[in-house]
Each structure stands twice: as structure tokens, then as C-alpha cells.
Short mmCIF file of N, CA and C in Angstrom, two decimals:
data_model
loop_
_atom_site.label_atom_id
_atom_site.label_comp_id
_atom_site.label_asym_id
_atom_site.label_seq_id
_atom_site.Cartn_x
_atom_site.Cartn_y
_atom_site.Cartn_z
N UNK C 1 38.43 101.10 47.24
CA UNK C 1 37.64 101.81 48.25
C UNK C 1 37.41 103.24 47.80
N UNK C 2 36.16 104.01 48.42
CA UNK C 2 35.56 104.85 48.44
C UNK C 2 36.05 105.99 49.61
N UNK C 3 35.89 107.26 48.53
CA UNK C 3 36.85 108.32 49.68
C UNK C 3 35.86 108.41 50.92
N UNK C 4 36.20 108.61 52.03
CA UNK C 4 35.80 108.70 53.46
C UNK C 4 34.81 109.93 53.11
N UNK C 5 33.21 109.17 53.68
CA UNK C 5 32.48 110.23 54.02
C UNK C 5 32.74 111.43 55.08
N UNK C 6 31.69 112.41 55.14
CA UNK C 6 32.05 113.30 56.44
C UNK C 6 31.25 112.41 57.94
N UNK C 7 31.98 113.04 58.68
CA UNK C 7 31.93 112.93 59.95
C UNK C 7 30.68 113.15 60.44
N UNK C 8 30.14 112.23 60.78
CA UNK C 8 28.46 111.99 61.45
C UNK C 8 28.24 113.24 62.87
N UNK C 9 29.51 113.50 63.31
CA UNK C 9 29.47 114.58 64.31
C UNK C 9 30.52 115.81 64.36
N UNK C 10 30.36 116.99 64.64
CA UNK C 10 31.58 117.88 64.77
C UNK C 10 32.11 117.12 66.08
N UNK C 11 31.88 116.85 67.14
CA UNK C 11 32.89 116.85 68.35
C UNK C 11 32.23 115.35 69.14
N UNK C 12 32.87 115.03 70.14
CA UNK C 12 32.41 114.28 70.90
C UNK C 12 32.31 112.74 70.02
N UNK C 13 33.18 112.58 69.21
CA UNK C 13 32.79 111.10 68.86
C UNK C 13 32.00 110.71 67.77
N UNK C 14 32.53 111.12 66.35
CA UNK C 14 31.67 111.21 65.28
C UNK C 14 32.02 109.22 64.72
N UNK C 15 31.37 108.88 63.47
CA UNK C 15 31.51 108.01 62.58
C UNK C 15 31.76 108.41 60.85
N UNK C 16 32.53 107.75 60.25
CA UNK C 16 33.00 108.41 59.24
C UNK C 16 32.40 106.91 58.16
N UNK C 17 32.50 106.88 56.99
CA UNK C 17 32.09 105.58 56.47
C UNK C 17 32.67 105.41 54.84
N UNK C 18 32.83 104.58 54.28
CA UNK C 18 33.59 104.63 53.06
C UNK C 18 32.69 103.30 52.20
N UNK C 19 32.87 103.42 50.99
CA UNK C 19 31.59 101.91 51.09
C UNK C 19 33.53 101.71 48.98
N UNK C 20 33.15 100.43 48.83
CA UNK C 20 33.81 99.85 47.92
C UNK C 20 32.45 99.09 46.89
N UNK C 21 33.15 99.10 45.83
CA UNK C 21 32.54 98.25 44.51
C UNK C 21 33.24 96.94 44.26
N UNK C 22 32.80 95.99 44.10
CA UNK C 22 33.31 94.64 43.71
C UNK C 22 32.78 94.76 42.21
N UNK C 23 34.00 94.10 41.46
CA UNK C 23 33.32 94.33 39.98
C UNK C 23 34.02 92.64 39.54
N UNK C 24 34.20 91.67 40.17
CA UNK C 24 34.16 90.37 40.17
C UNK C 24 34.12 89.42 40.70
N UNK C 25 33.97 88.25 40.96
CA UNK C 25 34.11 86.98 41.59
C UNK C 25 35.21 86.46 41.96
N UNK C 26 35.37 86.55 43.14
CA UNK C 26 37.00 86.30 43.67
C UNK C 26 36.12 84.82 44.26
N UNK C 27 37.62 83.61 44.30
CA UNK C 27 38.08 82.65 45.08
C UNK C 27 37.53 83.09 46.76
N UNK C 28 36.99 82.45 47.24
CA UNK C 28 36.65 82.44 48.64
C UNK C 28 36.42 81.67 49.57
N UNK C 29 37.27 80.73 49.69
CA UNK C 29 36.78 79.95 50.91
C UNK C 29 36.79 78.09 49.74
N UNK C 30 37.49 77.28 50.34
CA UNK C 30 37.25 76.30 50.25
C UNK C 30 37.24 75.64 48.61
N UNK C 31 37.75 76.71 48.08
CA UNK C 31 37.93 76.47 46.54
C UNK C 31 36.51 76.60 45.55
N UNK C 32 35.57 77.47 46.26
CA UNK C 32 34.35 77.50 45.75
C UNK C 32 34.50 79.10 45.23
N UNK C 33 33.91 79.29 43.79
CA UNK C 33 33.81 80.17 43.49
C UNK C 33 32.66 81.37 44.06
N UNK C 34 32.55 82.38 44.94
CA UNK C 34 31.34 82.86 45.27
C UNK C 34 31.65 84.25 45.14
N UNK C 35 30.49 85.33 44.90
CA UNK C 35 30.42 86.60 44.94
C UNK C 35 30.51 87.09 46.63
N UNK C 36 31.73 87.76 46.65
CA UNK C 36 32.13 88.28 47.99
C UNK C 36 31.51 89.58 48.37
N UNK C 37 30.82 90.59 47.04
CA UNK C 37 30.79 91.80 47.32
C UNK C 37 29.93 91.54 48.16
N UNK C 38 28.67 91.02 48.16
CA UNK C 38 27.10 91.09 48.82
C UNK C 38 27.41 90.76 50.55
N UNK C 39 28.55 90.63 50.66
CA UNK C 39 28.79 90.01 52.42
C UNK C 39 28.52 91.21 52.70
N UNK C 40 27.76 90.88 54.12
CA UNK C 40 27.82 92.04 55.04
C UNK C 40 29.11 92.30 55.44
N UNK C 41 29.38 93.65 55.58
CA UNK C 41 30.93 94.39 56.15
C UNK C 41 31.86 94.12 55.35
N UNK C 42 31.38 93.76 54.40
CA UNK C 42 32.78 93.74 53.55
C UNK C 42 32.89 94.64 52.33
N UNK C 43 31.95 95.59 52.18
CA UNK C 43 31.84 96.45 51.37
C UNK C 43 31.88 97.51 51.68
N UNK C 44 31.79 97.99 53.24
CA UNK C 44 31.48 99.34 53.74
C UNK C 44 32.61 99.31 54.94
N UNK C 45 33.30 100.38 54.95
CA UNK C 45 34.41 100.09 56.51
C UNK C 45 33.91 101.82 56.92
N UNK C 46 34.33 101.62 58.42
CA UNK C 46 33.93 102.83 59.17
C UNK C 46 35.37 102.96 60.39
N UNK C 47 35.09 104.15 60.37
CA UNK C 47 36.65 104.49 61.47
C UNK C 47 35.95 105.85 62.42
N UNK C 48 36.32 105.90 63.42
CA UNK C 48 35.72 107.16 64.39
C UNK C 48 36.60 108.49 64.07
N UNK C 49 35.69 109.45 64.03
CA UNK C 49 36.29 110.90 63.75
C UNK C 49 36.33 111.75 64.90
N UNK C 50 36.39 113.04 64.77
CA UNK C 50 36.04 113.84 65.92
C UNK C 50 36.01 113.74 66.95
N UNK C 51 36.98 112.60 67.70
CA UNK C 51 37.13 112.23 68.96
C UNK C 51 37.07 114.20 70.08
N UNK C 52 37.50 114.83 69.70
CA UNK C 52 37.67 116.50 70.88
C UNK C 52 36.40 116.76 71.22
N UNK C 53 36.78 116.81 72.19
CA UNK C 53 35.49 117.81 72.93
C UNK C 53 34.86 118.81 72.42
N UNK C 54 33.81 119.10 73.07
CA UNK C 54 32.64 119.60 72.39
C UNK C 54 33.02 121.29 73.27
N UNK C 55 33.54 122.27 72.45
CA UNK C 55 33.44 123.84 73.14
C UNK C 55 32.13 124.19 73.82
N UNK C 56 32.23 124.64 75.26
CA UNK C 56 31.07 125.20 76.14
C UNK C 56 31.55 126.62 76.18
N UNK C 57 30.97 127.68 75.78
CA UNK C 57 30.47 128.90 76.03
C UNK C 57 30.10 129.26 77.11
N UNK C 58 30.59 130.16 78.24
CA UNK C 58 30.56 130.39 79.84
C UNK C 58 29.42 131.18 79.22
N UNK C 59 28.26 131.47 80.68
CA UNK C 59 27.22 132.34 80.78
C UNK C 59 26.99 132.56 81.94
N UNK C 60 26.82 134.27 81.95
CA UNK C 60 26.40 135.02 83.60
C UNK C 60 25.31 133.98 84.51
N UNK C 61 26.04 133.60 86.08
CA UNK C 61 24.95 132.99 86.11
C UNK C 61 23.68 133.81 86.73
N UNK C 62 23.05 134.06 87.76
CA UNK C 62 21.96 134.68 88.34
C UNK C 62 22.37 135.05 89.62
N UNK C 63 22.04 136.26 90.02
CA UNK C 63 22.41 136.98 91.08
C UNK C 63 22.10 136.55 92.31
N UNK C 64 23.34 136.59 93.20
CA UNK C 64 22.92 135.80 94.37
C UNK C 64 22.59 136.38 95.13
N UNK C 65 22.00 136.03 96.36
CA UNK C 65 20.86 136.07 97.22
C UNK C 65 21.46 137.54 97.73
N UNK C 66 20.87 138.44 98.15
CA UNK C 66 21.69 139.53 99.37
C UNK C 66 22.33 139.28 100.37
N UNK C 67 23.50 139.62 100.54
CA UNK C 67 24.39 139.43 102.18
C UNK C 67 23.69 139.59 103.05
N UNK C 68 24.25 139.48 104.05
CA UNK C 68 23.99 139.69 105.56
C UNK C 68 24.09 141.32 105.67
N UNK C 69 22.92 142.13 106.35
CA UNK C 69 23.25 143.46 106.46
C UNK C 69 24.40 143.49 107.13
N UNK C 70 25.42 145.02 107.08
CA UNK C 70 26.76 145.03 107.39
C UNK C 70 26.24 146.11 108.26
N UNK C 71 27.46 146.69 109.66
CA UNK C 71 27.04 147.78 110.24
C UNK C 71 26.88 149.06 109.51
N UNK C 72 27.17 149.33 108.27
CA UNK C 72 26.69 150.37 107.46
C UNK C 72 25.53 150.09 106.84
N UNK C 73 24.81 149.34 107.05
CA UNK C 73 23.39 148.95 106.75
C UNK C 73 23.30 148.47 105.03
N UNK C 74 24.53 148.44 104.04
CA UNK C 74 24.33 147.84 103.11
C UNK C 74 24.76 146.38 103.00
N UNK C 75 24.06 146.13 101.75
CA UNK C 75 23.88 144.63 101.70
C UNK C 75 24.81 144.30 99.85
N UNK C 76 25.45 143.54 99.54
CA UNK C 76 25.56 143.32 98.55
C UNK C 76 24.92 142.07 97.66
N UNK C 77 25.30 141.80 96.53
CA UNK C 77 24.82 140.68 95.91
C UNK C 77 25.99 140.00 94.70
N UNK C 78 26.33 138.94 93.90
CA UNK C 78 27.42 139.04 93.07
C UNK C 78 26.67 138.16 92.11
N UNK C 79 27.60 138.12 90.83
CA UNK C 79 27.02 136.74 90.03
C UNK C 79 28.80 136.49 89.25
N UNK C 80 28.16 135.22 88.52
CA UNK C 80 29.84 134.48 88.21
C UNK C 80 29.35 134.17 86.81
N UNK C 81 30.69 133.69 86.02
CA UNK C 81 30.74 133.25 84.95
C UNK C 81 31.05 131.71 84.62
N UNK C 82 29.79 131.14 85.59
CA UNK C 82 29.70 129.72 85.81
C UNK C 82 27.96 128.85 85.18
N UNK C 83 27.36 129.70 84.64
CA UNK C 83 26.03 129.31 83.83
C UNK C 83 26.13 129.08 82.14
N UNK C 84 26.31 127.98 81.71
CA UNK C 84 27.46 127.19 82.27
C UNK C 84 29.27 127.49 82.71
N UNK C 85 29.77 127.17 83.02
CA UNK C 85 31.40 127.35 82.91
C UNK C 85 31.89 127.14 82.12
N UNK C 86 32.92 127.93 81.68
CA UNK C 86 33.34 127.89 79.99
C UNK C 86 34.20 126.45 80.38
N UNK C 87 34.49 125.55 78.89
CA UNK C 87 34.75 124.24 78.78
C UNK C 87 35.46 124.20 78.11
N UNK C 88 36.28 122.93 77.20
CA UNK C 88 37.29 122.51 76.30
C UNK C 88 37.09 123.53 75.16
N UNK C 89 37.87 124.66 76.03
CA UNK C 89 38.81 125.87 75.32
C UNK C 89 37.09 126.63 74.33
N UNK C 90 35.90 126.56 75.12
CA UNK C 90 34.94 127.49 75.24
C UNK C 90 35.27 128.94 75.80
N UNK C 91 34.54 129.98 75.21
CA UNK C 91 34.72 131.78 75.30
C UNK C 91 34.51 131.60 76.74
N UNK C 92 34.71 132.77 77.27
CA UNK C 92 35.00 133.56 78.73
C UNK C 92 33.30 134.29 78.79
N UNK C 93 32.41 134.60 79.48
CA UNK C 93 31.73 135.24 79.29
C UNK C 93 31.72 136.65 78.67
N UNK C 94 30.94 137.35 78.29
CA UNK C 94 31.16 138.66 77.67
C UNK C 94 30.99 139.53 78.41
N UNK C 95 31.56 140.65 77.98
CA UNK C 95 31.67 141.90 79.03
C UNK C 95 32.69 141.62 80.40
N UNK C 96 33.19 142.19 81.30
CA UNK C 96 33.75 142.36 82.25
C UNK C 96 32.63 141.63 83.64
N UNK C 97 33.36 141.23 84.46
CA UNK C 97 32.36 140.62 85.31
C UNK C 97 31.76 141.97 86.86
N UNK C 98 30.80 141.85 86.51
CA UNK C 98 29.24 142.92 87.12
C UNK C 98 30.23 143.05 87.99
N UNK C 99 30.12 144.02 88.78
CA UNK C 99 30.23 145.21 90.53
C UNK C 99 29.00 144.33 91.10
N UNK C 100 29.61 144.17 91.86
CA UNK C 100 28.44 143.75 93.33
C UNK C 100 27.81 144.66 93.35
N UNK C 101 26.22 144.43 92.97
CA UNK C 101 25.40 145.42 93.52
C UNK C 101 25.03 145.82 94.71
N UNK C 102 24.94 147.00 95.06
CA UNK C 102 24.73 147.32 96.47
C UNK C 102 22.76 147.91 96.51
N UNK C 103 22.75 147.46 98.01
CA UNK C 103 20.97 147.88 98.45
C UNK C 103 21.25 149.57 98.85
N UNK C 104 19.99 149.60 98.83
CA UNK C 104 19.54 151.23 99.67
C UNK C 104 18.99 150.94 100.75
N UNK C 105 19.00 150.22 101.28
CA UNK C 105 17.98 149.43 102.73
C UNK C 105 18.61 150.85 103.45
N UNK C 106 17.21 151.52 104.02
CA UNK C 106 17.68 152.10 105.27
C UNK C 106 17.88 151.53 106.70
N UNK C 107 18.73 151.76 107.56
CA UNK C 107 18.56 151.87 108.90
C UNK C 107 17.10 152.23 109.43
N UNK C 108 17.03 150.87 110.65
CA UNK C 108 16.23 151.45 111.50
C UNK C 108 15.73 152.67 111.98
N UNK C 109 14.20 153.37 111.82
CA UNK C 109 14.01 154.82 112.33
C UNK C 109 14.91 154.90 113.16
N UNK C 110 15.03 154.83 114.68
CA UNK C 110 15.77 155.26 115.96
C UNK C 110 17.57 155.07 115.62
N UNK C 111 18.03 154.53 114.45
CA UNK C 111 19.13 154.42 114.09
C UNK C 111 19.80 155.76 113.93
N UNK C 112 21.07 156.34 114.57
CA UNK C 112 21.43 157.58 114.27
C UNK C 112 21.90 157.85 112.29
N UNK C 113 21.88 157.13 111.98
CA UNK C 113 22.32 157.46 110.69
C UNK C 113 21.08 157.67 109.66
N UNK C 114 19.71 157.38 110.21
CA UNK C 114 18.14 157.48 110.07
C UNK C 114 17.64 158.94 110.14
N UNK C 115 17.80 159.18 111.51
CA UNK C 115 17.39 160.40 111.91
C UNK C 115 17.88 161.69 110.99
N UNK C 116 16.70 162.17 110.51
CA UNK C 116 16.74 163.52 109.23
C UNK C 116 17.08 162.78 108.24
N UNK C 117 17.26 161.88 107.80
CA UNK C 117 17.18 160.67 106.02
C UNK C 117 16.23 160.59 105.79
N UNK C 118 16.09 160.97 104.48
CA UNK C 118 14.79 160.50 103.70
C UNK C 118 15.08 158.76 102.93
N UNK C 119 16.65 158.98 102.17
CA UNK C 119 16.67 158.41 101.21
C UNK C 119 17.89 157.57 101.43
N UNK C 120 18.79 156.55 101.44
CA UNK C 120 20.28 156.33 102.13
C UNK C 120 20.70 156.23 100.68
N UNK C 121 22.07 156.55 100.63
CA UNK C 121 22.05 156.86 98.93
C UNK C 121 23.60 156.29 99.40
N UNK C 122 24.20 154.71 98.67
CA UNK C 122 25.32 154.40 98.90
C UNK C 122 26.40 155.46 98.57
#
């Protein structure tokens, strides 16, 4: 036999394959002399490789919708490190995960925290 090819896949379930030379006429069957190499499967053997999982790389996902205004009239928003979710021993997303962003939504004109604001500045 023939040294083991490479692995048809890095992860998830590869095929590996090895192939052999017949260099005579062996006895086979019934006392009849026949060439064995030409059989199918009997020249080539295969074994599964790379059975591990395939590493997923986490990614920021997209910022979610704005809260519910709060009685201080701001609103926040968040995002996660679930686009995709990191997987079989896949990286963490990069960077530190975002501050909730906050709105500038003002208060209602007649709102006392309105009156003389131009600008609401968290």
C-alpha cells in the first residue's frame, strides 16, 4: 500500500485515500488463476479524517432597536457578539464590547427640563 493521501477536508468530516500496485497473479477463488489487481476496491482503501469541528469566528451583531424612552428622556440601544456566535473554540469578537449608545431626543416643549434647551446633551 500507498502512503495516505491528504485529507479531502480541514474539518467537519474529510476522506483520506491510499491506492496499492499488484505486480502479480495471485490464486483467487476456486482454484482459478485470475488478476486480482483490476477488482474494484481492492486497490484503493479510504478511511475518514478530520472528524473536529469546523472554528466559527464571533461577529458584532447590529444594533438594536432604541428602548423605551426613560423619565430622563434618554433612550439606549446595545449590540452582542452573536453575528455569528463564536463556535468549536472560534475567536471572541474584536475589540471590547460597544457602550450602549445613548439618544439626544429632547423632551417635550412644555417639559420642564425643555424650557430654555436648545440642545439635551447626555
Amino acid at each position: 500500500w500507498g502512503h495516505w493521501g491528504s485529507c479531502s477536508k480541514t474539518c467537519v468530516g474529510g476522506v483520506q485515500y491510499r491506492k496499492r500496485q499488484c505486480t502479480r497473479k495471485t490464486l483467487y477463488g476456486y482454484g482459478k488463476n485470475s488478476d486480482s489487481c483490476g477488482r474494484r476496491n481492492h486497490d484503493q482503501a479510504s478511511r475518514h479524517c478530520n472528524q473536529k469541528c469546523c472554528p466559527v469566528n464571533g461577529g458584532w451583531s447590529s444594533w438594536s432597536h432604541w428602548s423605551s424612552s426613560s423619565h430622563n428622556y434618554q433612550q439606549t440601544r446595545t449590540r452582542s457578539c452573536t453575528y455569528p456566535r463564536p463556535s468549536c473554540h472560534g475567536k471572541q469578537c474584536r475589540g471590547n464590547l460597544p457602550r450602549p449608545e445613548l439618544s439626544t431626543h429632547l423632551p417635550p416643549a412644555d417639559h420642564p427640563l425643555h424650557i430654555g434647551a436648545t440642545k439635551r446633551i447626555p
